[in-house]
PDB file of C-alpha atoms in Angstrom:
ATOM      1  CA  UNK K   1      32.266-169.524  16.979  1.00 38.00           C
ATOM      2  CA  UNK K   2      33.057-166.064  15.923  1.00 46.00           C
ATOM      3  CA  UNK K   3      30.762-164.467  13.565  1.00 48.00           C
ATOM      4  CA  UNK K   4      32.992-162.578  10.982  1.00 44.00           C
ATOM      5  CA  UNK K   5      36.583-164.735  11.532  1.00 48.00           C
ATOM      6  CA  UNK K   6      39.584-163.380   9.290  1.00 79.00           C
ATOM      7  CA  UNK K   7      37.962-159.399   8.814  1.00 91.00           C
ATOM      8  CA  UNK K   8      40.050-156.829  10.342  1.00 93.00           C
ATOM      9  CA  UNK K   9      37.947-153.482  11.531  1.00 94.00           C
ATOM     10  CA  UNK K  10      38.826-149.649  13.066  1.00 96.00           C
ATOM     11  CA  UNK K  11      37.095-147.860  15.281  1.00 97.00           C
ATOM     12  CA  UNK K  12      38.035-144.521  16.236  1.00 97.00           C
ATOM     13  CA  UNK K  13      35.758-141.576  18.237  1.00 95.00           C
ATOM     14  CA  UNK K  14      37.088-138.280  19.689  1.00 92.00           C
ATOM     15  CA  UNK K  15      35.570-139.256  22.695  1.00 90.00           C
ATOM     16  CA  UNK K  16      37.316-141.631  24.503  1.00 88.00           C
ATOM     17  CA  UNK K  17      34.140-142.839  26.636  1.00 87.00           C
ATOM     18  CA  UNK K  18      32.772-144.634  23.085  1.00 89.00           C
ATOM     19  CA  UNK K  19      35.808-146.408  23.389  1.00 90.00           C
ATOM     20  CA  UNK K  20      34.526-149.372  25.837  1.00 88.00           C
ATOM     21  CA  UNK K  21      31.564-150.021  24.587  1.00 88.00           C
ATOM     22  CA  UNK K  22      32.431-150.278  21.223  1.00 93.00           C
ATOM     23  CA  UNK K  23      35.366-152.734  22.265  1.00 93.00           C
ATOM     24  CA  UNK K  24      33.089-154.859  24.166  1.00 91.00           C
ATOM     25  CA  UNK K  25      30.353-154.548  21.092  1.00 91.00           C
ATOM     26  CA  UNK K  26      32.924-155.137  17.707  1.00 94.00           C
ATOM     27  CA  UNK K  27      35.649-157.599  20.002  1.00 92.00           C
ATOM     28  CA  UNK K  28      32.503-160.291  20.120  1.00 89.00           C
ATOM     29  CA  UNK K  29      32.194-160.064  16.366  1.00 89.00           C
ATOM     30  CA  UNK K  30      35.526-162.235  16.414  1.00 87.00           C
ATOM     31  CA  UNK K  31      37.030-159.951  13.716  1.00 90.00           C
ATOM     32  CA  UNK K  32      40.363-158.589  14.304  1.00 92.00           C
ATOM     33  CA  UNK K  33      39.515-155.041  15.578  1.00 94.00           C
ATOM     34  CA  UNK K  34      41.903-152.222  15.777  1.00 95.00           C
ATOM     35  CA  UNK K  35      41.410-149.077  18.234  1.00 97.00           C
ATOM     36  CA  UNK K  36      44.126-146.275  17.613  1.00 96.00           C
ATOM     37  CA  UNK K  37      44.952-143.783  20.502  1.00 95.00           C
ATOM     38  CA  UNK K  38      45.442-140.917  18.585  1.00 95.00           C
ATOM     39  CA  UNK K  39      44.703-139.272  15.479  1.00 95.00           C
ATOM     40  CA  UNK K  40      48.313-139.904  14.046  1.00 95.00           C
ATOM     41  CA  UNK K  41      48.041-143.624  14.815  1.00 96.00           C
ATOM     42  CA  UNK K  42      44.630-143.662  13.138  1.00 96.00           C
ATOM     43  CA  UNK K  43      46.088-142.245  10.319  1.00 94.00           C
ATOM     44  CA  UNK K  44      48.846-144.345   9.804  1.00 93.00           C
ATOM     45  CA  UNK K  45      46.830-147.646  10.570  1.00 94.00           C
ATOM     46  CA  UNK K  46      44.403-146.589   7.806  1.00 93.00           C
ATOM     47  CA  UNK K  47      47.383-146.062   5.568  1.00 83.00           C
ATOM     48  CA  UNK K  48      49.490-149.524   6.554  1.00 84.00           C
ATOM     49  CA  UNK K  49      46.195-152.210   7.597  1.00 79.00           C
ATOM     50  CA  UNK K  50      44.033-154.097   5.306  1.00 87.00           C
ATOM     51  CA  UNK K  51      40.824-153.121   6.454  1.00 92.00           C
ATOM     52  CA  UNK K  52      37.596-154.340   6.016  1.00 91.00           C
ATOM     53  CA  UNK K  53      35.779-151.872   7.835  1.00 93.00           C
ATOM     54  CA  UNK K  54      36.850-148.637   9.025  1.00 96.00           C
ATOM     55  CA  UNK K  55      34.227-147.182  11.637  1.00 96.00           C
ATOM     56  CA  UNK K  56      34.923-143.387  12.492  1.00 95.00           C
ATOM     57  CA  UNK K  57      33.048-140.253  14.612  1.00 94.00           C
ATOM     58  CA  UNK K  58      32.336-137.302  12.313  1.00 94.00           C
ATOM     59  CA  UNK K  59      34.521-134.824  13.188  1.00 94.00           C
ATOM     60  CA  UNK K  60      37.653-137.592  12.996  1.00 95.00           C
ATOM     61  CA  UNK K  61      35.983-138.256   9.452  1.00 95.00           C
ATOM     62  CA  UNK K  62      36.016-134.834   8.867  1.00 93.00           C
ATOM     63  CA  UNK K  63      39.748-134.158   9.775  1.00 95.00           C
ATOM     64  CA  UNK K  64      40.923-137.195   8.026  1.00 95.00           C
ATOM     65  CA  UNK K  65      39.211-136.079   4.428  1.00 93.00           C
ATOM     66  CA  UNK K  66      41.023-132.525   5.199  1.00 93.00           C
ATOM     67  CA  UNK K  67      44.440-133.875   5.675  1.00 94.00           C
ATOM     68  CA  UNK K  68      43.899-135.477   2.306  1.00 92.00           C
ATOM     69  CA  UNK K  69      43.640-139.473   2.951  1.00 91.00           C
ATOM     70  CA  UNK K  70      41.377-141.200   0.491  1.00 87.00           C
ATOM     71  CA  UNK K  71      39.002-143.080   2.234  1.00 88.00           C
ATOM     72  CA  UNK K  72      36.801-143.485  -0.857  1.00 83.00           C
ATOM     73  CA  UNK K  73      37.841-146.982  -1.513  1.00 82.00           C
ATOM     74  CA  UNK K  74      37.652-148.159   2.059  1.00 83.00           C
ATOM     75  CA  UNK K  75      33.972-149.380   4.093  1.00 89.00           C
ATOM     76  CA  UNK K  76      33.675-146.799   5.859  1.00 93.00           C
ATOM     77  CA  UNK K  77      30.795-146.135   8.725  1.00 93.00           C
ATOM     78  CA  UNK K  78      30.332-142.157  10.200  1.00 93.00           C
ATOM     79  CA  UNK K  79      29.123-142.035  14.157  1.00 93.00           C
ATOM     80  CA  UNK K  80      27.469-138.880  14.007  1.00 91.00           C
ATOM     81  CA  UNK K  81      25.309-136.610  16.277  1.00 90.00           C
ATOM     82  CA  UNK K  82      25.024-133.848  14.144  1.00 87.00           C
ATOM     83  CA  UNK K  83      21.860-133.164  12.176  1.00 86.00           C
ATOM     84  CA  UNK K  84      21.019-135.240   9.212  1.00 83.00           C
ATOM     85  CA  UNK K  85      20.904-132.056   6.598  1.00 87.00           C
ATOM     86  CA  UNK K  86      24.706-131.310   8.029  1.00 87.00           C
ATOM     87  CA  UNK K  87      25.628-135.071   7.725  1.00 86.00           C
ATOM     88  CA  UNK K  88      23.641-135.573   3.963  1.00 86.00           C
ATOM     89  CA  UNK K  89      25.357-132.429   2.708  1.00 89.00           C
ATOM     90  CA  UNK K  90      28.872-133.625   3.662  1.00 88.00           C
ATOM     91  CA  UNK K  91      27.974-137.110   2.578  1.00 86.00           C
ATOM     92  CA  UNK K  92      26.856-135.823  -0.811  1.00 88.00           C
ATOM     93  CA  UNK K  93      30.549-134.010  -1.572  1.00 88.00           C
ATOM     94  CA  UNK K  94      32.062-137.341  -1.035  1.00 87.00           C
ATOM     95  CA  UNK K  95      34.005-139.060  -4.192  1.00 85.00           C
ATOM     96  CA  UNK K  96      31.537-142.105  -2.519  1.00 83.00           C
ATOM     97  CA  UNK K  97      28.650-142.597  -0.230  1.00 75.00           C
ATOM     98  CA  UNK K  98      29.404-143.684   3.205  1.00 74.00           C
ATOM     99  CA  UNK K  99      27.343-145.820   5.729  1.00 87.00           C
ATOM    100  CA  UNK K 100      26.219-143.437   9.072  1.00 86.00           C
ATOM    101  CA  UNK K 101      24.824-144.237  12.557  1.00 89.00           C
ATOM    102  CA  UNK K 102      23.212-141.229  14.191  1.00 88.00           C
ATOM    103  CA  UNK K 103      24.218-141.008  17.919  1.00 89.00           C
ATOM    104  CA  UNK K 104      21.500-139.584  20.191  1.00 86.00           C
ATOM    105  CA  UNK K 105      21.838-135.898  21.355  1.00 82.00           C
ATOM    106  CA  UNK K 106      24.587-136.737  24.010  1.00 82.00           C
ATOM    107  CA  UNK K 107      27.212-138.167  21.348  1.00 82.00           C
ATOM    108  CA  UNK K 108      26.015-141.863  22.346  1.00 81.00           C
ATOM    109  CA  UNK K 109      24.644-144.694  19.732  1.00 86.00           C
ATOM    110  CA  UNK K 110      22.994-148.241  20.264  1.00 83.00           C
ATOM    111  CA  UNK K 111      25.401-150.911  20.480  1.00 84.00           C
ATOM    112  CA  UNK K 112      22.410-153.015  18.685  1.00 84.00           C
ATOM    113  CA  UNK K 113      22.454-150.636  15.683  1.00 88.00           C
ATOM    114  CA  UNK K 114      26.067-150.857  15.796  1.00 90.00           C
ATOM    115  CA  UNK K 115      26.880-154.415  16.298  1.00 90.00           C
ATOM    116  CA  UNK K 116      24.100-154.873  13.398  1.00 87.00           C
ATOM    117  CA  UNK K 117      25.530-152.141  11.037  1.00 87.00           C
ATOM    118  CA  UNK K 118      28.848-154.046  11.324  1.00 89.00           C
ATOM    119  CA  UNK K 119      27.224-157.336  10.918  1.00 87.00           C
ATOM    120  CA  UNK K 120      25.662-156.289   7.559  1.00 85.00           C
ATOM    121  CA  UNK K 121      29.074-154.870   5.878  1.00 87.00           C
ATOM    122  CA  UNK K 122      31.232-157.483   6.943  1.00 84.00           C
ATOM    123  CA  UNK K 123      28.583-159.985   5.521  1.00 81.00           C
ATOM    124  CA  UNK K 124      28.047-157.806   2.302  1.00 69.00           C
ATOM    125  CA  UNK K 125      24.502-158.679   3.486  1.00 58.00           C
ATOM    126  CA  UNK K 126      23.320-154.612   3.462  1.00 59.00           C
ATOM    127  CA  UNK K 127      19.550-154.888   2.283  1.00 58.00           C
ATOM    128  CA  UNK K 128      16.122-154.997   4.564  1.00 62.00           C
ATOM    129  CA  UNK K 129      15.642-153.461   8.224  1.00 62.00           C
ATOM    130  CA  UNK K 130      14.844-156.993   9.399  1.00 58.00           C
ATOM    131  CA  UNK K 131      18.345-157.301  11.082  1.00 55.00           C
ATOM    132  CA  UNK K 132      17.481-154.311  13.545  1.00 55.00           C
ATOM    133  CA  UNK K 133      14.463-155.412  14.875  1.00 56.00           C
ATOM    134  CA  UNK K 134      13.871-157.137  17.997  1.00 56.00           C
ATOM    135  CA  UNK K 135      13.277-160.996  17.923  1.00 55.00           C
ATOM    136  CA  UNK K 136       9.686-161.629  16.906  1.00 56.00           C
ATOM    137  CA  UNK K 137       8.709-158.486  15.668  1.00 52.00           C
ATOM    138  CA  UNK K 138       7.631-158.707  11.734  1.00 57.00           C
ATOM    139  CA  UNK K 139       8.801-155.861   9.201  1.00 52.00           C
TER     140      UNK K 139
END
């Protein structure tokens, strides 16, 4: 039984070797997921989908707020591998505050921390670190 049935979701990083992980990690969500090729194709699915959760790398963030699309209404969640005070001070000149991951010093994140991240939008379930820790462990 899929967990989040009828939710369509994005994912998009630069670098295409996030690309099968993430598949394997967001496909057994059972949402509807969406994985552009390009920047142009990201672009126009973010302009022509109803998504529920749009889950980009930094820099693709980055380029997309520069070419003007408004992402401020959309659920959006920032890969990033870039220190925190360069991702808080871009954060904090955004019309509104998205959700981040931090990726490890080699551009590469948790598929736990992701698959739970996406869990807890889609569910509008956001508060508590329970959902990250490992089975028995108390918070």
């Amino acid at each position: 039984m899929p967990l989040m049935p009828k939710q369509t979701l994005l994912f998009y990083d630069e670098d295409p070797s996030m690309l099968e992980s993430a598949q394997r990690i967001l496909l057994s969500t059972g949402a509807n997921c969406l994985f552009p090729k390009d920047m142009e194709e990201l672009a126009n699915m973010i302009g022509n989908a109803h998504l529920s959760l749009i889950i980009l790398d930094f820099a693709s963030h980055r380029e997309l707020i520069s070419s003007k699309i408004d992402l401020s209404e959309e659920n959006v969640v920032i890969l990033a591998k870039e220190k925190l005070k360069t991702i808080h001070t871009y954060m904090m000149q955004l019309p509104t505050f998205s959700n981040f991951i931090a990726k490890d010093a080699d551009g590469q994140f948790l598929g736990r921390e992701l698959l739970t991240t996406v869990k807890k939008l889609l569910s509008n379930d956001i508060f508590g670190v329970k959902k990250y820790l490992n089975w028995g462990a108390s918070s």
